[in-house]
PDB file of C-alpha atoms in Angstrom:
ATOM      1  CA  LYS A 405      46.425 -84.283  49.470  1.00 88.00           C
ATOM      2  CA  GLN A 406      43.216 -83.391  47.689  1.00 93.00           C
ATOM      3  CA  GLU A 407      40.538 -86.075  47.681  1.00 95.00           C
ATOM      4  CA  VAL A 408      37.255 -85.865  45.808  1.00 96.00           C
ATOM      5  CA  THR A 409      34.239 -87.943  46.768  1.00 96.00           C
ATOM      6  CA  GLN A 410      30.920 -88.384  45.052  1.00 97.00           C
ATOM      7  CA  ILE A 411      28.016 -89.902  46.924  1.00 93.00           C
ATOM      8  CA  PRO A 412      25.916 -91.819  46.071  1.00 93.00           C
ATOM      9  CA  ALA A 413      27.723 -94.030  43.577  1.00 94.00           C
ATOM     10  CA  ALA A 414      24.417 -94.768  41.855  1.00 96.00           C
ATOM     11  CA  LEU A 415      21.004 -93.166  41.758  1.00 96.00           C
ATOM     12  CA  SER A 416      17.722 -94.165  40.136  1.00 97.00           C
ATOM     13  CA  VAL A 417      14.815 -91.735  39.821  1.00 97.00           C
ATOM     14  CA  PRO A 418      11.533 -91.545  37.897  1.00 97.00           C
ATOM     15  CA  GLU A 419      11.306 -89.212  34.938  1.00 98.00           C
ATOM     16  CA  GLY A 420      10.380 -85.635  35.792  1.00 98.00           C
ATOM     17  CA  GLU A 421      11.984 -85.605  39.215  1.00 97.00           C
ATOM     18  CA  ASN A 422      14.388 -82.858  40.249  1.00 97.00           C
ATOM     19  CA  LEU A 423      17.610 -84.261  41.656  1.00 96.00           C
ATOM     20  CA  VAL A 424      20.893 -83.263  43.230  1.00 97.00           C
ATOM     21  CA  LEU A 425      24.279 -84.893  42.774  1.00 98.00           C
ATOM     22  CA  ASN A 426      26.944 -84.260  45.381  1.00 98.00           C
ATOM     23  CA  CYS A 427      30.675 -83.712  45.182  1.00 98.00           C
ATOM     24  CA  SER A 428      32.891 -83.095  48.201  1.00 98.00           C
ATOM     25  CA  PHE A 429      36.574 -82.224  48.379  1.00 98.00           C
ATOM     26  CA  THR A 430      39.022 -82.129  51.263  1.00 97.00           C
ATOM     27  CA  ASP A 431      41.183 -79.086  50.435  1.00 95.00           C
ATOM     28  CA  SER A 432      39.386 -75.787  49.893  1.00 93.00           C
ATOM     29  CA  ALA A 433      42.357 -74.224  48.060  1.00 93.00           C
ATOM     30  CA  ILE A 434      40.963 -74.849  44.611  1.00 94.00           C
ATOM     31  CA  TYR A 435      41.183 -72.951  41.330  1.00 93.00           C
ATOM     32  CA  ASN A 436      37.976 -74.314  39.842  1.00 95.00           C
ATOM     33  CA  LEU A 437      35.633 -77.266  39.734  1.00 96.00           C
ATOM     34  CA  GLN A 438      34.279 -78.908  36.613  1.00 97.00           C
ATOM     35  CA  TRP A 439      31.298 -81.228  36.137  1.00 98.00           C
ATOM     36  CA  PHE A 440      31.309 -83.815  33.361  1.00 98.00           C
ATOM     37  CA  ARG A 441      28.914 -86.313  31.891  1.00 98.00           C
ATOM     38  CA  GLN A 442      30.041 -89.696  30.563  1.00 97.00           C
ATOM     39  CA  ASP A 443      27.890 -92.054  28.536  1.00 96.00           C
ATOM     40  CA  PRO A 444      28.861 -95.767  28.505  1.00 93.00           C
ATOM     41  CA  GLY A 445      31.956 -96.403  26.413  1.00 92.00           C
ATOM     42  CA  LYS A 446      32.352 -92.724  25.572  1.00 95.00           C
ATOM     43  CA  GLY A 447      34.570 -89.839  26.540  1.00 96.00           C
ATOM     44  CA  LEU A 448      33.686 -87.123  29.044  1.00 96.00           C
ATOM     45  CA  THR A 449      31.581 -84.152  28.056  1.00 97.00           C
ATOM     46  CA  SER A 450      32.083 -80.915  29.960  1.00 96.00           C
ATOM     47  CA  LEU A 451      28.839 -79.662  31.500  1.00 97.00           C
ATOM     48  CA  LEU A 452      29.742 -76.762  33.751  1.00 97.00           C
ATOM     49  CA  LEU A 453      32.857 -75.136  35.150  1.00 96.00           C
ATOM     50  CA  ILE A 454      32.808 -73.003  38.292  1.00 96.00           C
ATOM     51  CA  GLN A 455      35.705 -70.749  39.147  1.00 94.00           C
ATOM     52  CA  SER A 456      36.724 -70.517  42.812  1.00 93.00           C
ATOM     53  CA  SER A 457      35.335 -66.979  43.007  1.00 93.00           C
ATOM     54  CA  GLN A 458      31.902 -68.056  41.743  1.00 95.00           C
ATOM     55  CA  ARG A 459      28.989 -69.530  43.689  1.00 96.00           C
ATOM     56  CA  GLU A 460      27.092 -71.130  40.849  1.00 96.00           C
ATOM     57  CA  GLN A 461      26.788 -71.702  37.137  1.00 96.00           C
ATOM     58  CA  THR A 462      23.738 -72.564  35.073  1.00 97.00           C
ATOM     59  CA  SER A 463      23.222 -74.218  31.711  1.00 96.00           C
ATOM     60  CA  GLY A 464      19.701 -75.108  30.678  1.00 97.00           C
ATOM     61  CA  ARG A 465      18.245 -77.544  33.222  1.00 98.00           C
ATOM     62  CA  LEU A 466      21.581 -77.850  35.009  1.00 98.00           C
ATOM     63  CA  ASN A 467      22.754 -75.733  37.906  1.00 98.00           C
ATOM     64  CA  ALA A 468      26.050 -76.258  39.694  1.00 98.00           C
ATOM     65  CA  SER A 469      26.894 -74.630  42.998  1.00 98.00           C
ATOM     66  CA  LEU A 470      30.157 -74.297  44.856  1.00 98.00           C
ATOM     67  CA  ASP A 471      30.797 -73.794  48.565  1.00 97.00           C
ATOM     68  CA  LYS A 472      34.566 -73.742  49.040  1.00 94.00           C
ATOM     69  CA  SER A 473      34.458 -73.281  52.790  1.00 93.00           C
ATOM     70  CA  SER A 474      32.536 -76.499  53.298  1.00 96.00           C
ATOM     71  CA  GLY A 475      34.293 -78.321  50.457  1.00 97.00           C
ATOM     72  CA  ARG A 476      31.130 -79.075  48.538  1.00 97.00           C
ATOM     73  CA  SER A 477      29.612 -78.743  45.108  1.00 98.00           C
ATOM     74  CA  THR A 478      26.203 -79.845  43.939  1.00 98.00           C
ATOM     75  CA  LEU A 479      24.838 -80.449  40.460  1.00 98.00           C
ATOM     76  CA  TYR A 480      21.097 -79.837  40.297  1.00 98.00           C
ATOM     77  CA  ILE A 481      19.190 -81.390  37.404  1.00 98.00           C
ATOM     78  CA  ALA A 482      15.665 -80.082  36.919  1.00 98.00           C
ATOM     79  CA  ALA A 483      12.836 -82.125  35.413  1.00 98.00           C
ATOM     80  CA  SER A 484      15.002 -85.162  34.725  1.00 97.00           C
ATOM     81  CA  GLN A 485      14.611 -87.070  31.461  1.00 98.00           C
ATOM     82  CA  PRO A 486      15.653 -90.592  30.399  1.00 98.00           C
ATOM     83  CA  GLY A 487      18.285 -88.960  28.196  1.00 98.00           C
ATOM     84  CA  ASP A 488      19.970 -87.655  31.350  1.00 98.00           C
ATOM     85  CA  SER A 489      20.943 -91.225  32.252  1.00 98.00           C
ATOM     86  CA  ALA A 490      24.745 -91.291  32.405  1.00 98.00           C
ATOM     87  CA  THR A 491      27.638 -91.130  34.845  1.00 97.00           C
ATOM     88  CA  TYR A 492      28.345 -87.680  36.233  1.00 98.00           C
ATOM     89  CA  LEU A 493      31.855 -86.839  37.409  1.00 97.00           C
ATOM     90  CA  CYS A 494      33.207 -83.824  39.191  1.00 97.00           C
ATOM     91  CA  ALA A 495      36.826 -82.761  39.021  1.00 96.00           C
ATOM     92  CA  VAL A 496      38.621 -80.267  41.220  1.00 96.00           C
ATOM     93  CA  ARG A 497      41.610 -78.248  40.038  1.00 94.00           C
ATOM     94  CA  SER A 498      43.810 -77.564  43.031  1.00 90.00           C
ATOM     95  CA  GLY A 499      46.077 -74.578  43.538  1.00 85.00           C
ATOM     96  CA  SER A 500      46.020 -71.017  42.264  1.00 83.00           C
ATOM     97  CA  SER A 501      46.323 -71.354  38.497  1.00 84.00           C
ATOM     98  CA  ASN A 502      44.935 -73.242  35.537  1.00 82.00           C
ATOM     99  CA  THR A 503      47.984 -75.505  35.555  1.00 82.00           C
ATOM    100  CA  GLY A 504      47.054 -77.082  38.858  1.00 82.00           C
ATOM    101  CA  LYS A 505      46.415 -80.788  39.146  1.00 84.00           C
ATOM    102  CA  LEU A 506      42.908 -81.994  38.369  1.00 90.00           C
ATOM    103  CA  ILE A 507      41.509 -84.584  40.766  1.00 93.00           C
ATOM    104  CA  PHE A 508      38.448 -86.593  39.744  1.00 95.00           C
ATOM    105  CA  GLY A 509      35.728 -88.126  41.827  1.00 95.00           C
ATOM    106  CA  GLN A 510      34.611 -91.642  40.977  1.00 94.00           C
ATOM    107  CA  GLY A 511      31.269 -90.482  39.642  1.00 96.00           C
ATOM    108  CA  THR A 512      27.571 -90.968  40.262  1.00 97.00           C
ATOM    109  CA  THR A 513      25.740 -93.194  37.801  1.00 97.00           C
ATOM    110  CA  LEU A 514      22.258 -91.825  37.214  1.00 98.00           C
ATOM    111  CA  GLN A 515      19.357 -93.777  35.785  1.00 98.00           C
ATOM    112  CA  VAL A 516      16.186 -91.900  34.918  1.00 98.00           C
ATOM    113  CA  LYS A 517      13.282 -94.276  34.414  1.00 97.00           C
ATOM    114  CA  PRO A 518      10.511 -93.413  31.932  1.00 96.00           C
TER     115      PRO A 518
ATOM    116  CA  ASP B1021      34.449 -78.899  13.759  1.00 66.00           C
ATOM    117  CA  GLY B1022      36.960 -78.367  16.557  1.00 72.00           C
ATOM    118  CA  GLY B1023      37.658 -81.210  18.852  1.00 94.00           C
ATOM    119  CA  ILE B1024      39.882 -84.020  20.018  1.00 97.00           C
ATOM    120  CA  THR B1025      40.258 -87.152  17.927  1.00 97.00           C
ATOM    121  CA  GLN B1026      41.487 -90.409  19.407  1.00 98.00           C
ATOM    122  CA  SER B1027      42.321 -93.471  17.382  1.00 97.00           C
ATOM    123  CA  PRO B1028      41.866 -96.332  17.245  1.00 96.00           C
ATOM    124  CA  LYS B1029      38.626 -96.634  19.177  1.00 96.00           C
ATOM    125  CA  TYR B1030      39.274-100.319  19.919  1.00 96.00           C
ATOM    126  CA  LEU B1031      42.657-102.034  19.987  1.00 94.00           C
ATOM    127  CA  PHE B1032      43.703-105.567  20.797  1.00 93.00           C
ATOM    128  CA  ARG B1033      47.241-106.396  21.739  1.00 90.00           C
ATOM    129  CA  LYS B1034      49.150-109.532  22.460  1.00 90.00           C
ATOM    130  CA  GLU B1035      51.255-109.653  25.578  1.00 88.00           C
ATOM    131  CA  GLY B1036      54.751-108.330  24.978  1.00 87.00           C
ATOM    132  CA  GLN B1037      53.761-105.919  22.219  1.00 91.00           C
ATOM    133  CA  ASN B1038      53.999-102.148  22.313  1.00 94.00           C
ATOM    134  CA  VAL B1039      51.031-100.187  21.008  1.00 95.00           C
ATOM    135  CA  THR B1040      50.581 -96.494  20.284  1.00 97.00           C
ATOM    136  CA  LEU B1041      47.355 -94.583  20.816  1.00 98.00           C
ATOM    137  CA  SER B1042      46.857 -91.444  18.791  1.00 98.00           C
ATOM    138  CA  CYS B1043      45.458 -88.143  20.078  1.00 98.00           C
ATOM    139  CA  GLU B1044      45.043 -85.096  17.832  1.00 98.00           C
ATOM    140  CA  GLN B1045      43.372 -81.784  18.712  1.00 97.00           C
ATOM    141  CA  ASN B1046      42.481 -78.800  16.547  1.00 96.00           C
ATOM    142  CA  LEU B1047      41.413 -76.547  19.414  1.00 94.00           C
ATOM    143  CA  ASN B1048      44.769 -74.745  19.554  1.00 93.00           C
ATOM    144  CA  HIS B1049      45.080 -75.859  23.170  1.00 93.00           C
ATOM    145  CA  ASP B1050      48.398 -75.629  24.956  1.00 93.00           C
ATOM    146  CA  ALA B1051      48.084 -78.554  27.322  1.00 94.00           C
ATOM    147  CA  MET B1052      47.311 -82.176  26.589  1.00 96.00           C
ATOM    148  CA  TYR B1053      46.729 -85.067  28.963  1.00 96.00           C
ATOM    149  CA  TRP B1054      46.398 -88.834  29.012  1.00 97.00           C
ATOM    150  CA  TYR B1055      44.153 -90.526  31.553  1.00 97.00           C
ATOM    151  CA  ARG B1056      43.417 -94.143  32.244  1.00 97.00           C
ATOM    152  CA  GLN B1057      39.955 -95.227  33.412  1.00 96.00           C
ATOM    153  CA  ASP B1058      39.296 -98.526  35.151  1.00 93.00           C
ATOM    154  CA  PRO B1059      36.013 -99.655  36.693  1.00 85.00           C
ATOM    155  CA  GLY B1060      35.740 -98.501  40.290  1.00 77.00           C
ATOM    156  CA  GLN B1061      38.955 -96.466  40.179  1.00 79.00           C
ATOM    157  CA  GLY B1062      37.996 -93.259  38.432  1.00 83.00           C
ATOM    158  CA  LEU B1063      40.369 -91.406  36.140  1.00 93.00           C
ATOM    159  CA  ARG B1064      44.108 -91.528  36.793  1.00 94.00           C
ATOM    160  CA  LEU B1065      46.624 -89.251  35.124  1.00 95.00           C
ATOM    161  CA  ILE B1066      49.337 -90.974  33.088  1.00 97.00           C
ATOM    162  CA  TYR B1067      51.235 -88.094  31.437  1.00 97.00           C
ATOM    163  CA  TYR B1068      50.626 -84.470  30.608  1.00 95.00           C
ATOM    164  CA  SER B1069      52.267 -81.825  28.463  1.00 96.00           C
ATOM    165  CA  GLN B1070      51.904 -78.062  28.758  1.00 93.00           C
ATOM    166  CA  ILE B1071      54.142 -77.119  25.842  1.00 93.00           C
ATOM    167  CA  VAL B1072      55.697 -78.671  22.766  1.00 95.00           C
ATOM    168  CA  ASN B1073      58.739 -80.853  23.438  1.00 96.00           C
ATOM    169  CA  ASP B1074      58.003 -81.015  27.152  1.00 95.00           C
ATOM    170  CA  PHE B1075      55.936 -83.439  29.200  1.00 96.00           C
ATOM    171  CA  GLN B1076      55.585 -84.563  32.782  1.00 95.00           C
ATOM    172  CA  LYS B1077      54.777 -87.847  34.484  1.00 96.00           C
ATOM    173  CA  GLY B1078      51.426 -88.208  36.133  1.00 95.00           C
ATOM    174  CA  ASP B1079      50.423 -90.586  38.889  1.00 93.00           C
ATOM    175  CA  ILE B1080      50.764 -93.845  36.936  1.00 96.00           C
ATOM    176  CA  ALA B1081      53.444 -93.240  34.258  1.00 97.00           C
ATOM    177  CA  GLU B1082      55.281 -96.547  34.642  1.00 96.00           C
ATOM    178  CA  GLY B1083      55.048 -98.645  31.484  1.00 96.00           C
ATOM    179  CA  TYR B1084      53.947 -95.728  29.318  1.00 98.00           C
ATOM    180  CA  SER B1085      55.740 -93.205  27.118  1.00 98.00           C
ATOM    181  CA  VAL B1086      54.672 -90.071  25.256  1.00 98.00           C
ATOM    182  CA  SER B1087      55.984 -87.454  22.878  1.00 98.00           C
ATOM    183  CA  ARG B1088      54.897 -83.904  22.043  1.00 98.00           C
ATOM    184  CA  GLU B1089      56.571 -82.932  18.789  1.00 97.00           C
ATOM    185  CA  LYS B1090      53.624 -80.869  17.604  1.00 97.00           C
ATOM    186  CA  LYS B1091      51.126 -78.744  19.488  1.00 97.00           C
ATOM    187  CA  GLU B1092      48.252 -80.707  17.961  1.00 97.00           C
ATOM    188  CA  SER B1093      49.472 -84.209  18.721  1.00 98.00           C
ATOM    189  CA  PHE B1094      50.206 -86.186  21.893  1.00 98.00           C
ATOM    190  CA  PRO B1095      50.565 -89.922  21.183  1.00 98.00           C
ATOM    191  CA  LEU B1096      50.723 -92.449  24.018  1.00 98.00           C
ATOM    192  CA  THR B1097      52.721 -95.663  23.754  1.00 98.00           C
ATOM    193  CA  VAL B1098      51.736 -98.526  26.021  1.00 96.00           C
ATOM    194  CA  THR B1099      54.862-100.594  26.384  1.00 95.00           C
ATOM    195  CA  SER B1100      55.306-104.244  27.265  1.00 90.00           C
ATOM    196  CA  ALA B1101      56.487-103.069  30.686  1.00 89.00           C
ATOM    197  CA  GLN B1102      52.944-102.033  31.604  1.00 90.00           C
ATOM    198  CA  LYS B1103      51.726-104.935  33.739  1.00 89.00           C
ATOM    199  CA  ASN B1104      48.004-104.449  33.369  1.00 91.00           C
ATOM    200  CA  PRO B1105      47.348-102.426  30.211  1.00 93.00           C
ATOM    201  CA  THR B1106      43.747-103.443  29.577  1.00 95.00           C
ATOM    202  CA  ALA B1107      41.776-100.251  30.185  1.00 96.00           C
ATOM    203  CA  PHE B1108      39.924 -97.327  28.664  1.00 97.00           C
ATOM    204  CA  TYR B1109      42.322 -94.516  27.717  1.00 98.00           C
ATOM    205  CA  LEU B1110      41.188 -90.912  27.485  1.00 97.00           C
ATOM    206  CA  CYS B1111      43.015 -87.953  25.973  1.00 98.00           C
ATOM    207  CA  ALA B1112      42.162 -84.419  27.016  1.00 96.00           C
ATOM    208  CA  SER B1113      43.310 -80.882  26.318  1.00 95.00           C
ATOM    209  CA  SER B1114      42.969 -77.412  27.796  1.00 93.00           C
ATOM    210  CA  MET B1115      43.964 -73.825  27.098  1.00 90.00           C
ATOM    211  CA  LEU B1116      46.497 -72.341  29.508  1.00 84.00           C
ATOM    212  CA  ALA B1117      46.892 -68.790  28.213  1.00 70.00           C
ATOM    213  CA  GLY B1118      46.794 -66.205  30.960  1.00 69.00           C
ATOM    214  CA  MET B1119      44.553 -66.958  33.914  1.00 68.00           C
ATOM    215  CA  GLY B1120      41.792 -68.593  31.911  1.00 75.00           C
ATOM    216  CA  PRO B1121      39.751 -71.397  33.444  1.00 80.00           C
ATOM    217  CA  GLY B1122      41.723 -74.196  31.846  1.00 84.00           C
ATOM    218  CA  GLU B1123      38.515 -76.023  31.033  1.00 91.00           C
ATOM    219  CA  LEU B1124      39.246 -79.626  30.150  1.00 93.00           C
ATOM    220  CA  PHE B1125      37.898 -81.224  26.983  1.00 95.00           C
ATOM    221  CA  PHE B1126      38.053 -84.935  26.229  1.00 96.00           C
ATOM    222  CA  GLY B1127      38.255 -87.204  23.230  1.00 97.00           C
ATOM    223  CA  GLU B1128      36.004 -90.237  22.764  1.00 97.00           C
ATOM    224  CA  GLY B1129      38.506 -92.672  24.226  1.00 97.00           C
ATOM    225  CA  SER B1130      40.401 -95.770  23.116  1.00 97.00           C
ATOM    226  CA  ARG B1131      39.706 -99.166  24.614  1.00 97.00           C
ATOM    227  CA  LEU B1132      42.780-101.390  24.782  1.00 96.00           C
ATOM    228  CA  THR B1133      42.431-105.097  25.441  1.00 95.00           C
ATOM    229  CA  VAL B1134      45.386-107.380  25.979  1.00 91.00           C
ATOM    230  CA  LEU B1135      44.800-110.922  24.784  1.00 86.00           C
TER     231      LEU B1135
END
């Protein structure tokens, strides 16, 4: 059974710092992994999606990496800003197709202090 | 603009009442999903549908019902049989054509409170 873990549950950093959020999963047979951002009381916004054949994806100040063999993904945020404060969730799609079950981690709540 | 619209945003219900949450998408996505989010428990799948007139139970389907009469719409009914319905409900959709990524997109959520 696939399990997804995000550590730490909460993180507080000063503005301008580069930071890394972690996501680990127990079964390496995945189709893809998706990172989301959630602001309080809002829905999830897709940030990056990495296919199982890819090692990383980049969007602006965000870079997500994937290491299937070790069951890990990281989300790197460069030059953090107060507007980056939110909860970040990763979700792993198991199996060999885009119909596989999506398993979510419980998220890391990030606070960037001005 | 393309997206997923959930309504209502806030809903209050008395015990014993059924309520229906609306989810509409204009992304031409094949699959639609309902998730429940509780503090400290992450997102849990309630129901999903990959094609019109077909849907499957997720991990916590008891006390809920859905329909998929149109590709664009996937309403969720929270019945009186649901023991603890107070939660934040999220609708999502994805494209399934071919071997695409199946990237998941979410609506803004509906917060249900039972009085």
